[in-house]
Coordinates of C-alpha atoms in Angstrom, one line a residue:
X195 CA 120.7 76.8 30.4
X196 CA 117.9 79.4 30.7
X197 CA 120.5 82.3 30.9
X198 CA 122.3 81.1 27.8
X199 CA 119.0 80.9 25.9
X200 CA 118.0 84.3 27.0
X201 CA 121.3 85.8 26.0
X202 CA 121.1 84.2 22.6
X203 CA 117.7 85.6 22.0
X204 CA 118.9 89.1 23.0
X205 CA 121.7 88.8 20.5
X206 CA 119.4 87.7 17.7
X207 CA 117.0 90.6 18.6
X208 CA 119.8 93.2 18.6
X209 CA 121.1 91.9 15.3
X210 CA 117.7 92.2 13.7
X211 CA 117.2 95.7 15.0
X212 CA 120.7 96.7 13.9
X213 CA 120.1 95.6 10.3
X214 CA 117.1 97.6 9.4
X215 CA 114.2 99.7 10.7
X216 CA 111.9 98.6 7.9
X217 CA 110.5 95.8 10.0
X218 CA 108.7 98.4 12.0
X219 CA 106.7 99.3 9.0
X220 CA 105.9 95.7 8.1
X221 CA 102.2 94.9 7.6
X222 CA 101.6 91.2 8.2
X223 CA 99.2 89.5 5.9
X224 CA 96.1 87.6 7.1
X225 CA 95.5 90.1 10.0
X226 CA 92.1 91.8 10.3
X227 CA 92.2 95.3 11.8
X228 CA 89.7 96.3 14.5
X229 CA 87.9 98.6 12.1
X230 CA 87.7 95.9 9.4
X231 CA 85.6 93.7 11.7
X232 CA 82.9 96.4 11.8
X233 CA 81.1 95.2 8.6
X234 CA 77.8 93.3 8.4
X235 CA 79.6 90.2 7.1
X236 CA 82.2 90.1 9.8
X237 CA 79.8 91.0 12.6
X238 CA 77.6 88.1 11.5
X239 CA 80.7 85.9 11.9
X240 CA 81.3 87.3 15.4
X241 CA 77.7 86.4 16.4
X242 CA 78.4 82.9 15.2
X243 CA 81.5 82.9 17.3
X244 CA 79.5 83.8 20.4
X245 CA 77.1 80.9 19.7
X246 CA 80.2 78.7 19.4
X247 CA 81.4 79.8 22.8
X248 CA 78.3 78.1 24.4
X249 CA 79.9 74.8 23.6
X250 CA 83.6 75.7 23.9
X251 CA 84.4 73.6 26.9
X252 CA 86.1 70.3 27.7
X253 CA 86.5 68.0 30.7
X254 CA 88.6 70.5 32.7
X255 CA 85.9 73.3 32.4
X256 CA 82.6 71.5 31.8
X257 CA 80.1 74.3 31.7
X258 CA 77.9 72.7 29.0
X259 CA 77.4 69.6 31.1
X260 CA 78.2 70.4 34.7
X261 CA 78.6 66.9 36.0
X262 CA 81.3 67.8 38.7
X263 CA 79.3 70.8 40.0
X264 CA 75.8 69.6 39.8
X265 CA 75.9 65.7 39.9
X266 CA 78.9 64.9 42.0
X267 CA 78.3 67.7 44.6
X268 CA 74.6 66.8 44.6
X269 CA 75.0 63.1 45.4
X270 CA 73.9 61.8 42.0
X271 CA 77.4 60.5 41.3
X272 CA 80.8 59.8 42.8
X273 CA 83.8 61.5 41.1
X274 CA 85.0 58.2 39.7
X275 CA 88.1 57.7 37.6
X276 CA 91.2 55.8 38.6
X277 CA 91.0 56.6 42.3
X278 CA 91.1 59.5 44.8
X279 CA 94.1 61.2 43.3
X280 CA 92.9 61.0 39.7
X281 CA 91.8 64.6 39.0
X282 CA 92.1 65.2 42.7
X283 CA 90.7 68.7 42.4
X284 CA 87.3 67.1 41.6
X285 CA 87.8 64.9 44.6
X286 CA 88.0 68.0 46.8
X287 CA 84.7 69.2 45.4
X288 CA 83.1 65.9 46.0
X289 CA 84.0 66.0 49.7
X290 CA 83.4 69.8 50.2
X291 CA 85.6 70.1 53.3
X292 CA 88.7 70.0 51.1
X293 CA 87.6 72.9 48.9
X294 CA 90.0 75.8 48.9
X295 CA 90.0 79.2 47.2
X296 CA 93.0 78.3 45.1
X297 CA 91.4 75.3 43.4
X298 CA 92.6 75.7 39.8
X299 CA 89.4 74.3 38.3
X300 CA 87.4 77.2 39.7
X301 CA 89.7 79.7 38.0
X302 CA 89.6 77.8 34.7
X303 CA 85.8 77.7 34.5
X304 CA 85.7 81.4 35.5
X305 CA 88.0 82.4 32.7
X306 CA 86.2 80.1 30.2
X307 CA 82.7 81.4 30.9
X308 CA 83.7 85.1 30.8
X309 CA 85.4 84.5 27.5
X310 CA 81.9 83.6 26.2
X311 CA 80.4 86.7 27.8
X312 CA 83.2 88.8 26.1
X313 CA 82.3 87.3 22.7
X314 CA 78.7 88.2 23.0
X315 CA 79.6 91.7 24.2
X316 CA 82.1 92.2 21.4
X317 CA 79.6 91.3 18.7
X318 CA 77.1 93.7 20.3
X319 CA 79.6 96.6 20.5
X320 CA 80.3 96.2 16.8
X321 CA 76.6 95.8 15.9
X322 CA 75.9 99.2 17.5
X323 CA 78.2 100.8 15.0
X324 CA 76.2 99.4 12.0
X325 CA 73.2 101.0 10.4
X326 CA 70.0 98.9 10.5
X327 CA 69.6 99.1 6.7
X328 CA 73.1 97.8 6.1
X329 CA 72.6 95.0 8.6
X330 CA 68.9 94.0 8.6
X331 CA 69.5 91.2 11.1
X332 CA 70.8 93.7 13.7
X333 CA 68.0 93.8 16.2
X334 CA 67.5 90.1 16.1
X335 CA 71.2 89.3 16.5
X336 CA 71.5 91.7 19.3
X337 CA 68.7 89.9 21.1
X338 CA 70.5 86.6 20.5
X339 CA 73.6 88.0 22.0
X340 CA 71.7 89.2 25.1
X341 CA 70.4 85.6 25.4
X342 CA 73.9 84.2 25.2
X343 CA 75.2 86.7 27.7
X344 CA 72.3 85.9 30.0
X345 CA 73.1 82.2 29.7
X346 CA 76.7 82.6 30.7
X347 CA 75.9 85.0 33.6
X348 CA 73.3 82.5 34.8
X349 CA 76.0 79.7 34.9
X350 CA 78.3 82.0 36.9
X351 CA 75.5 83.0 39.3
X352 CA 74.6 79.4 40.3
X353 CA 78.2 78.4 40.6
X354 CA 79.6 81.4 42.5
X355 CA 76.6 83.5 43.6
X356 CA 78.3 87.0 43.6
X357 CA 80.0 87.6 40.2
X358 CA 80.7 90.7 38.1
X359 CA 78.0 91.5 35.5
X360 CA 79.6 92.7 32.4
X361 CA 77.7 94.1 29.4
X362 CA 78.7 95.9 26.2
X363 CA 78.9 99.3 28.0
X364 CA 82.0 98.1 29.7
X365 CA 85.1 98.7 27.6
X366 CA 87.5 95.7 27.4
X367 CA 90.2 97.6 29.2
X368 CA 87.8 98.3 32.1
X369 CA 86.4 94.8 32.7
X370 CA 88.7 94.1 35.6
X371 CA 87.5 97.2 37.3
X372 CA 83.9 95.8 37.6
X373 CA 83.5 94.3 41.0
X374 CA 81.2 91.6 42.3
X375 CA 79.3 93.9 44.7
X376 CA 75.8 93.7 43.2
X377 CA 73.3 92.2 45.6
X378 CA 71.7 88.9 45.0
X379 CA 68.5 90.6 43.8
X380 CA 70.3 93.1 41.6
X381 CA 72.4 90.4 39.9
X382 CA 69.3 88.2 39.2
X383 CA 67.5 91.3 37.7
X384 CA 70.5 92.1 35.4
X385 CA 70.4 88.5 34.1
X386 CA 66.6 88.6 33.8
X387 CA 66.8 91.8 31.8
X388 CA 68.9 90.1 29.1
X389 CA 66.3 87.4 28.7
X390 CA 63.4 89.8 28.7
X391 CA 65.1 91.9 26.0
X392 CA 65.7 88.8 24.0
X393 CA 62.1 87.5 24.3
X394 CA 60.7 90.9 23.2
X395 CA 62.5 90.7 19.8
X396 CA 63.1 87.1 18.9
X397 CA 60.7 85.1 16.7
X398 CA 58.8 82.0 17.8
X399 CA 60.5 80.1 15.0
X400 CA 64.0 80.6 13.5
X401 CA 64.8 79.6 9.9
X402 CA 68.2 78.3 11.0
X403 CA 68.1 75.4 13.5
X404 CA 69.9 76.1 16.7
X405 CA 69.3 79.9 16.8
X406 CA 67.6 81.2 19.9
X407 CA 63.8 81.6 19.8
X408 CA 61.2 83.5 21.7
X409 CA 60.2 80.3 23.5
X410 CA 63.8 79.6 24.6
X411 CA 64.1 83.2 26.0
X412 CA 60.8 82.9 27.8
X413 CA 61.8 79.5 29.2
X414 CA 65.2 80.8 30.4
X415 CA 63.6 83.8 32.0
X416 CA 61.2 81.5 33.8
X417 CA 64.2 79.6 35.1
X418 CA 65.9 82.8 36.4
X419 CA 62.7 84.0 38.1
X420 CA 62.2 80.6 39.7
X421 CA 65.7 80.6 41.2
X422 CA 65.3 84.3 42.2
X423 CA 61.9 83.5 43.9
X424 CA 63.8 81.6 46.7
X425 CA 65.2 84.6 48.5
X426 CA 68.6 84.0 50.2
X427 CA 70.4 85.9 52.9
X428 CA 74.1 86.6 53.0
X429 CA 74.8 83.1 54.3
X430 CA 73.0 81.5 51.4
X431 CA 69.9 80.4 53.4
X432 CA 66.4 80.7 52.0
X433 CA 64.5 83.2 54.0
X434 CA 61.3 83.3 52.0
X435 CA 59.6 82.7 48.6
X436 CA 58.6 85.7 46.5
X437 CA 55.1 84.9 45.1
X438 CA 55.3 87.7 42.5
X439 CA 58.3 85.9 41.0
X440 CA 56.4 82.6 41.0
X441 CA 53.5 84.3 39.2
X442 CA 56.0 85.4 36.5
X443 CA 57.2 81.8 36.3
X444 CA 53.6 80.7 35.7
X445 CA 53.0 83.3 33.0
X446 CA 56.3 82.6 31.2
X447 CA 56.0 78.8 31.3
X448 CA 52.5 79.0 29.9
X449 CA 53.8 81.3 27.2
X450 CA 56.2 78.5 26.2
X451 CA 53.5 75.9 26.3
X452 CA 51.1 78.0 24.3
X453 CA 53.5 78.4 21.4
X454 CA 52.4 74.9 20.5
X455 CA 56.0 74.2 19.4
X456 CA 57.1 71.8 22.1
X457 CA 56.0 68.4 23.4
X458 CA 57.5 65.5 25.4
X459 CA 59.4 63.0 23.3
X460 CA 57.4 59.8 23.1
X461 CA 60.3 57.9 24.7
X462 CA 62.4 59.4 27.5
X463 CA 65.5 57.8 25.9
X464 CA 65.0 59.8 22.7
X465 CA 66.6 62.7 24.6
X466 CA 69.8 60.8 24.9
X467 CA 70.1 58.7 21.7
X468 CA 71.3 60.1 18.4
X469 CA 69.7 61.0 16.1
X470 CA 66.4 61.2 18.0
X471 CA 68.0 63.7 20.4
X472 CA 68.8 66.3 17.7
X473 CA 66.4 69.3 18.1
X474 CA 63.4 67.1 18.8
X475 CA 60.1 68.3 20.0
X476 CA 61.3 68.4 23.6
X477 CA 64.4 70.5 22.9
X478 CA 63.7 74.2 23.8
X479 CA 67.3 75.3 23.4
X480 CA 70.3 73.1 22.6
X481 CA 74.0 73.4 22.1
X482 CA 74.6 72.3 18.5
X483 CA 77.5 69.9 17.7
X484 CA 78.7 68.3 14.5
X485 CA 81.2 65.9 12.9
X486 CA 82.6 65.8 9.4
X487 CA 82.1 69.6 9.1
X488 CA 85.5 70.4 7.5
X489 CA 87.3 70.9 10.8
X490 CA 90.0 68.5 12.1
X491 CA 88.0 67.1 15.0
X492 CA 84.5 68.4 14.3
X493 CA 82.4 70.4 16.7
X494 CA 82.0 67.8 19.4
X495 CA 81.1 67.5 23.1
X496 CA 84.3 67.2 25.1
X497 CA 82.7 68.0 28.5
X498 CA 82.0 64.3 29.0
X499 CA 85.3 63.0 27.6
X500 CA 86.3 61.4 30.9
X501 CA 83.0 59.7 31.5
X502 CA 83.1 56.8 29.1
X503 CA 83.5 53.4 30.7
X504 CA 86.2 50.7 30.5
X505 CA 84.4 48.4 28.1
X506 CA 86.1 47.3 24.9
X507 CA 84.7 50.0 22.6
X508 CA 85.8 52.7 24.9
X509 CA 88.5 52.1 27.6
X510 CA 88.6 55.3 29.5
X511 CA 88.0 56.8 32.1
X512 CA 85.0 56.0 34.3
X513 CA 84.4 59.4 35.8
X514 CA 80.9 60.5 36.9
X515 CA 80.1 57.2 38.5
X516 CA 76.4 56.9 39.5
X517 CA 76.1 56.7 43.3
X518 CA 74.4 53.9 45.1
X519 CA 72.0 56.3 46.7
X520 CA 71.0 57.8 43.3
X521 CA 70.4 54.3 41.8
X522 CA 68.3 53.5 44.9
X523 CA 66.1 56.6 44.4
X524 CA 64.5 54.9 41.4
X525 CA 62.8 52.3 43.6
X526 CA 59.0 52.5 43.7
X527 CA 56.4 50.9 45.8
X528 CA 53.6 48.4 44.8
X529 CA 51.4 51.4 43.8
X530 CA 54.2 52.6 41.5
X531 CA 55.0 55.7 43.5
X532 CA 58.5 56.7 44.9
X533 CA 59.7 55.1 48.2
X534 CA 60.3 58.5 49.7
X535 CA 61.4 57.3 53.1
X536 CA 62.8 53.8 52.7
X537 CA 64.4 53.8 49.2
X538 CA 68.0 53.8 50.5
X539 CA 67.9 50.9 52.9
X540 CA 69.2 48.2 50.4
X541 CA 72.0 48.6 47.9
X542 CA 71.0 47.2 44.6
X543 CA 74.2 45.5 43.3
X544 CA 73.0 42.0 42.4
X545 CA 70.9 41.4 39.4
X546 CA 68.0 40.0 41.4
X547 CA 67.7 43.2 43.4
X548 CA 66.1 44.8 40.3
X549 CA 63.4 42.2 40.4
X550 CA 62.9 42.1 44.2
X551 CA 62.2 45.8 44.0
X552 CA 59.9 47.8 41.8
X553 CA 61.8 50.1 39.5
X554 CA 61.2 53.4 37.7
X555 CA 62.2 52.7 34.1
X556 CA 64.2 55.9 33.9
X557 CA 66.9 54.2 35.9
X558 CA 67.9 52.1 32.8
X559 CA 68.1 55.3 30.8
X560 CA 70.4 56.9 33.3
X561 CA 72.9 54.4 34.6
X562 CA 74.5 51.2 33.4
X563 CA 73.4 48.2 35.5
X564 CA 75.6 45.1 35.4
X565 CA 73.7 42.3 33.5
X566 CA 71.4 44.9 31.8
X567 CA 71.7 46.0 28.2
X568 CA 73.9 49.1 27.8
X569 CA 72.6 52.2 25.9
X570 CA 69.7 50.5 24.1
X571 CA 71.9 47.7 22.7
X572 CA 70.2 44.4 23.5
X573 CA 73.3 42.3 23.0
X574 CA 75.8 44.6 24.7
X575 CA 75.4 43.7 28.4
X576 CA 76.9 45.9 31.1
X577 CA 79.5 44.5 33.5
X578 CA 80.7 45.7 36.9
X579 CA 84.3 45.8 35.8
X580 CA 83.4 48.5 33.3
X581 CA 83.8 50.8 36.4
X582 CA 87.5 51.5 36.7
X583 CA 87.7 51.1 40.5
X584 CA 84.5 49.4 41.5
X585 CA 85.8 48.8 45.0
X586 CA 85.6 52.6 45.6
X587 CA 83.1 53.9 43.1
X588 CA 80.7 51.0 42.8
X589 CA 79.6 48.9 39.8
X590 CA 77.7 51.6 37.8
X591 CA 78.7 53.9 34.9
X592 CA 76.8 56.8 33.4
X593 CA 74.7 56.5 30.2
X594 CA 72.9 59.7 29.3
X595 CA 76.0 61.5 28.1
X596 CA 77.6 58.5 26.4
X597 CA 77.3 57.8 22.7
X598 CA 77.1 54.3 21.3
X599 CA 80.5 53.4 19.8
X600 CA 78.7 52.4 16.6
X601 CA 77.1 55.8 16.2
X602 CA 78.1 58.1 13.4
X603 CA 78.1 60.8 16.1
X604 CA 80.9 59.1 18.1
X605 CA 84.6 60.1 17.9
X606 CA 87.8 59.1 19.6
X607 CA 90.0 62.0 20.6
X608 CA 93.4 60.7 21.7
X609 CA 92.8 58.7 24.8
X610 CA 89.4 60.2 25.3
X611 CA 86.0 60.3 23.5
X612 CA 83.3 62.7 22.4
X613 CA 80.3 62.9 20.3
X614 CA 78.3 65.3 18.1
X615 CA 75.1 64.7 20.0
X616 CA 73.5 68.0 21.1
X617 CA 73.3 69.0 24.7
X618 CA 69.9 70.4 25.7
X619 CA 70.3 73.5 27.8
X620 CA 66.5 73.5 28.4
X621 CA 64.0 70.7 27.7
X622 CA 60.3 70.9 27.7
X623 CA 60.1 68.5 30.7
X624 CA 62.1 71.2 32.6
X625 CA 59.5 73.8 31.7
X626 CA 56.6 71.6 32.8
X627 CA 58.2 70.9 36.2
X628 CA 59.1 74.6 36.7
X629 CA 55.5 75.4 36.2
X630 CA 54.4 72.6 38.6
X631 CA 56.9 73.9 41.2
X632 CA 55.6 77.4 40.9
X633 CA 52.0 76.2 41.3
X634 CA 52.8 74.2 44.4
X635 CA 54.6 77.0 46.1
X636 CA 51.7 79.3 45.3
X637 CA 49.3 76.8 47.0
X638 CA 47.8 75.7 43.7
X639 CA 49.1 72.1 43.9
X640 CA 46.0 70.7 42.1
X641 CA 47.2 72.5 38.9
X642 CA 50.6 70.9 39.3
X643 CA 49.2 67.3 39.5
X644 CA 48.6 66.8 35.8
X645 CA 51.9 68.3 34.9
X646 CA 53.9 65.9 37.1
X647 CA 51.7 63.0 36.0
X648 CA 52.4 63.8 32.3
X649 CA 56.1 63.3 33.1
X650 CA 55.4 60.0 34.9
X651 CA 53.2 58.8 32.2
X652 CA 55.9 59.3 29.6
X653 CA 58.4 57.5 31.9
X654 CA 56.0 54.5 32.0
X655 CA 55.8 54.5 28.2
X656 CA 59.6 54.5 27.9
X657 CA 60.5 50.8 28.2
X658 CA 60.5 49.8 24.5
X659 CA 64.2 50.5 24.0
X660 CA 65.3 48.9 27.3
X661 CA 64.7 45.2 26.5
X662 CA 67.0 42.2 26.1
X663 CA 67.2 40.6 22.7
X664 CA 64.5 38.1 23.8
X665 CA 62.1 41.0 24.4
X666 CA 62.2 40.8 28.2
X667 CA 62.7 43.7 30.6
X668 CA 65.8 43.8 32.6
X669 CA 64.0 45.3 35.7
X670 CA 60.7 44.9 37.4
X671 CA 59.3 48.2 36.1
X672 CA 56.4 49.8 38.0
X673 CA 55.6 53.5 37.7
X674 CA 52.2 55.0 38.1
X675 CA 50.7 58.5 38.3
X676 CA 49.5 60.2 41.5
X677 CA 45.8 59.9 42.1
X678 CA 44.5 62.1 44.9
X679 CA 42.5 60.1 47.4
X680 CA 43.5 56.8 45.9
X681 CA 47.3 56.3 46.2
X682 CA 48.1 59.6 47.9
X683 CA 46.7 62.7 49.6
X684 CA 47.7 65.6 47.4
X685 CA 48.4 68.3 49.9
X686 CA 50.9 71.1 49.3
X687 CA 53.5 69.3 51.5
X688 CA 53.0 66.0 49.7
X689 CA 53.0 67.7 46.2
X690 CA 56.2 69.5 47.1
X691 CA 57.9 66.2 48.0
X692 CA 56.6 64.6 44.8
X693 CA 57.8 67.5 42.7
X694 CA 61.3 67.5 44.1
X695 CA 61.5 63.7 43.8
X696 CA 60.4 64.0 40.2
X697 CA 63.1 66.5 39.3
X698 CA 65.7 64.2 40.9
X699 CA 64.9 61.1 38.8
X700 CA 64.0 63.0 35.6
X701 CA 67.2 64.9 35.5
X702 CA 69.5 62.5 37.4
X703 CA 73.1 62.6 36.2
X704 CA 72.5 65.7 34.1
X705 CA 74.3 68.1 36.5
X706 CA 71.2 69.7 37.9
X707 CA 70.5 68.2 41.3
X708 CA 72.9 70.3 43.4
X709 CA 71.5 73.5 42.0
X710 CA 68.0 72.4 42.8
X711 CA 68.7 71.6 46.4
X712 CA 70.5 74.9 46.9
X713 CA 67.6 76.8 45.4
X714 CA 65.2 75.0 47.8
X715 CA 67.4 75.8 50.7
X716 CA 67.9 72.1 51.7
X717 CA 71.4 71.5 50.4
X718 CA 73.1 71.0 53.8
X719 CA 70.4 68.5 55.0
X720 CA 70.3 66.6 51.7
X721 CA 74.1 66.3 51.2
X722 CA 75.0 65.5 54.8
X723 CA 72.2 62.9 55.0
X724 CA 73.7 61.4 51.8
X725 CA 77.2 61.4 53.3
X726 CA 75.9 59.7 56.5
X727 CA 74.9 56.6 54.5
X728 CA 77.4 56.7 51.7
X729 CA 80.4 56.8 54.1
X730 CA 79.5 53.3 55.0
X731 CA 79.5 52.2 51.4
X732 CA 82.3 54.3 50.0
X733 CA 85.3 54.7 52.4
X734 CA 86.6 57.5 50.1
X735 CA 83.9 59.8 51.6
X736 CA 84.9 59.2 55.3
X737 CA 85.9 62.8 55.8
X738 CA 83.3 64.5 53.6
X739 CA 81.1 67.1 55.2
X740 CA 78.9 70.0 53.8
X741 CA 79.3 73.2 55.8
X742 CA 76.0 75.1 55.8
X743 CA 76.4 78.8 54.9
X744 CA 79.5 78.2 52.8
X745 CA 79.3 75.2 50.5
X746 CA 76.2 76.2 48.7
X747 CA 78.5 78.1 46.3
X748 CA 82.1 77.8 45.1
X749 CA 84.6 80.3 46.4
X750 CA 85.6 83.3 44.2
X751 CA 88.9 82.0 42.7
X752 CA 91.8 83.5 44.6
X753 CA 93.6 84.1 41.3
X754 CA 90.7 86.4 40.2
X755 CA 90.8 88.3 43.5
X756 CA 94.6 88.8 43.1
X757 CA 94.1 89.9 39.5
X758 CA 91.7 92.6 40.5
X759 CA 93.9 93.8 43.4
X760 CA 91.3 92.7 45.9
X761 CA 88.3 94.3 44.2
X762 CA 86.4 91.0 44.1
X763 CA 85.0 90.0 47.5
X764 CA 85.2 86.5 48.7
X765 CA 82.0 84.4 49.3
X766 CA 80.7 83.8 52.8
X767 CA 82.7 81.7 55.2
X768 CA 85.6 80.9 52.9

């Protein structure tokens, strides 16, 4: 059949060529030449296309909301879905020991992220051909493109460690000739340079909501310097902490704070509930989504399309299932502080467990709990069977990324679901905790105490939307601030433990935890300790094991190594 079709196509092609040569001179309509793109109007559209790339992912390549890479690999969540073989490549990531260099998901996200980098570079190349007078926005838009390029390179850095850095000086035809041989320090500095350049030019406030600001550039640069401060060797192990980098983090975070633009939302849940979530006071930089914008589907978040539960308004597909260990991490003691050492002894799967134990209120913002109201809806009560395979993946389903079915932001897409709720790339709570972390590692833990306590105070004030219809709480909420000499002894070691715990529960199920534990150099201990307990609760994890010195990063996709004729070098121990 294939031979017949090929022969037929050849006959048709020869016939067309035989009839006339005029087709060679045909100028198709609706096609823009390369030179025609080099106008202020079209370059402005290209910068918008680069912005659009920040949110151009879906469940196969979730780089806006990295739940498989940051939550599942970090122990916040099980893969979920219909069983082990449902999206089995994510199952391999969850278990680590089954990861191979030819896992197709790694190649897909590599291509998708570099497409975003290419858009930012293309817009920059064309801007360089324009006169400042003809395009008055030139300097500002170039700064925005550097921010976007930095953002994408940062994602690649924390996923793969050694990646090619590509800027506008590399011609498109030469991009595959750029290797991944920059050192860890060199690559961090390249990424930092983009954010520094952006911060030098950008205004504190933009007229158009969603455009990058000076505060966003300072914040992202602080994030880069914080990751860079934890110096790693060739086997991904932290060998020291660079205090000069930490000092930069302090300066940059204080720059953000001193703009006066940002504040914690009054209720933690406002960050995850439309319309409170849209560019609120806590949002430093967010991916902008929309519905009813003249496009067929709208500009919606598809990264979490698989993560909706099996309840009647939804019906698919129960991925990103909160782990039992993660749910347990929200337990507190009688003093309202975390149960650092004993939190994971009892699995909380019956409704009374949430009254026998004291609970951090952020749990009911993060995970569905059977018998508790779901997503701030007092009469919509969660059930264990909303999880597609509860025998494997437990009774919980995610909540932060899920839109209420009644929300004007919600949309069904075939068998899946999405929403126009923004995704925050950086929130103000992140900035406060980065600053606290830098202070602690600099031995100035007393300066970190009020920052961490401000996060905990807000958490304690975030119970108003969690109640049943009768006004009662679904859990025995008890969270308090740290008071040195009263309920704790605020040493550097204790402050470090408190900070790391605070990041866990504040950003649980947001795709961050794994990258935090890699930064701190504790990934192998944390993940293998998690497996040791979870294997007894989830038989699916029986073979799971984290290999220190390898699994901190994904392998360079074999397809990319082949495409570059071996120019790209593979990561350690793959």
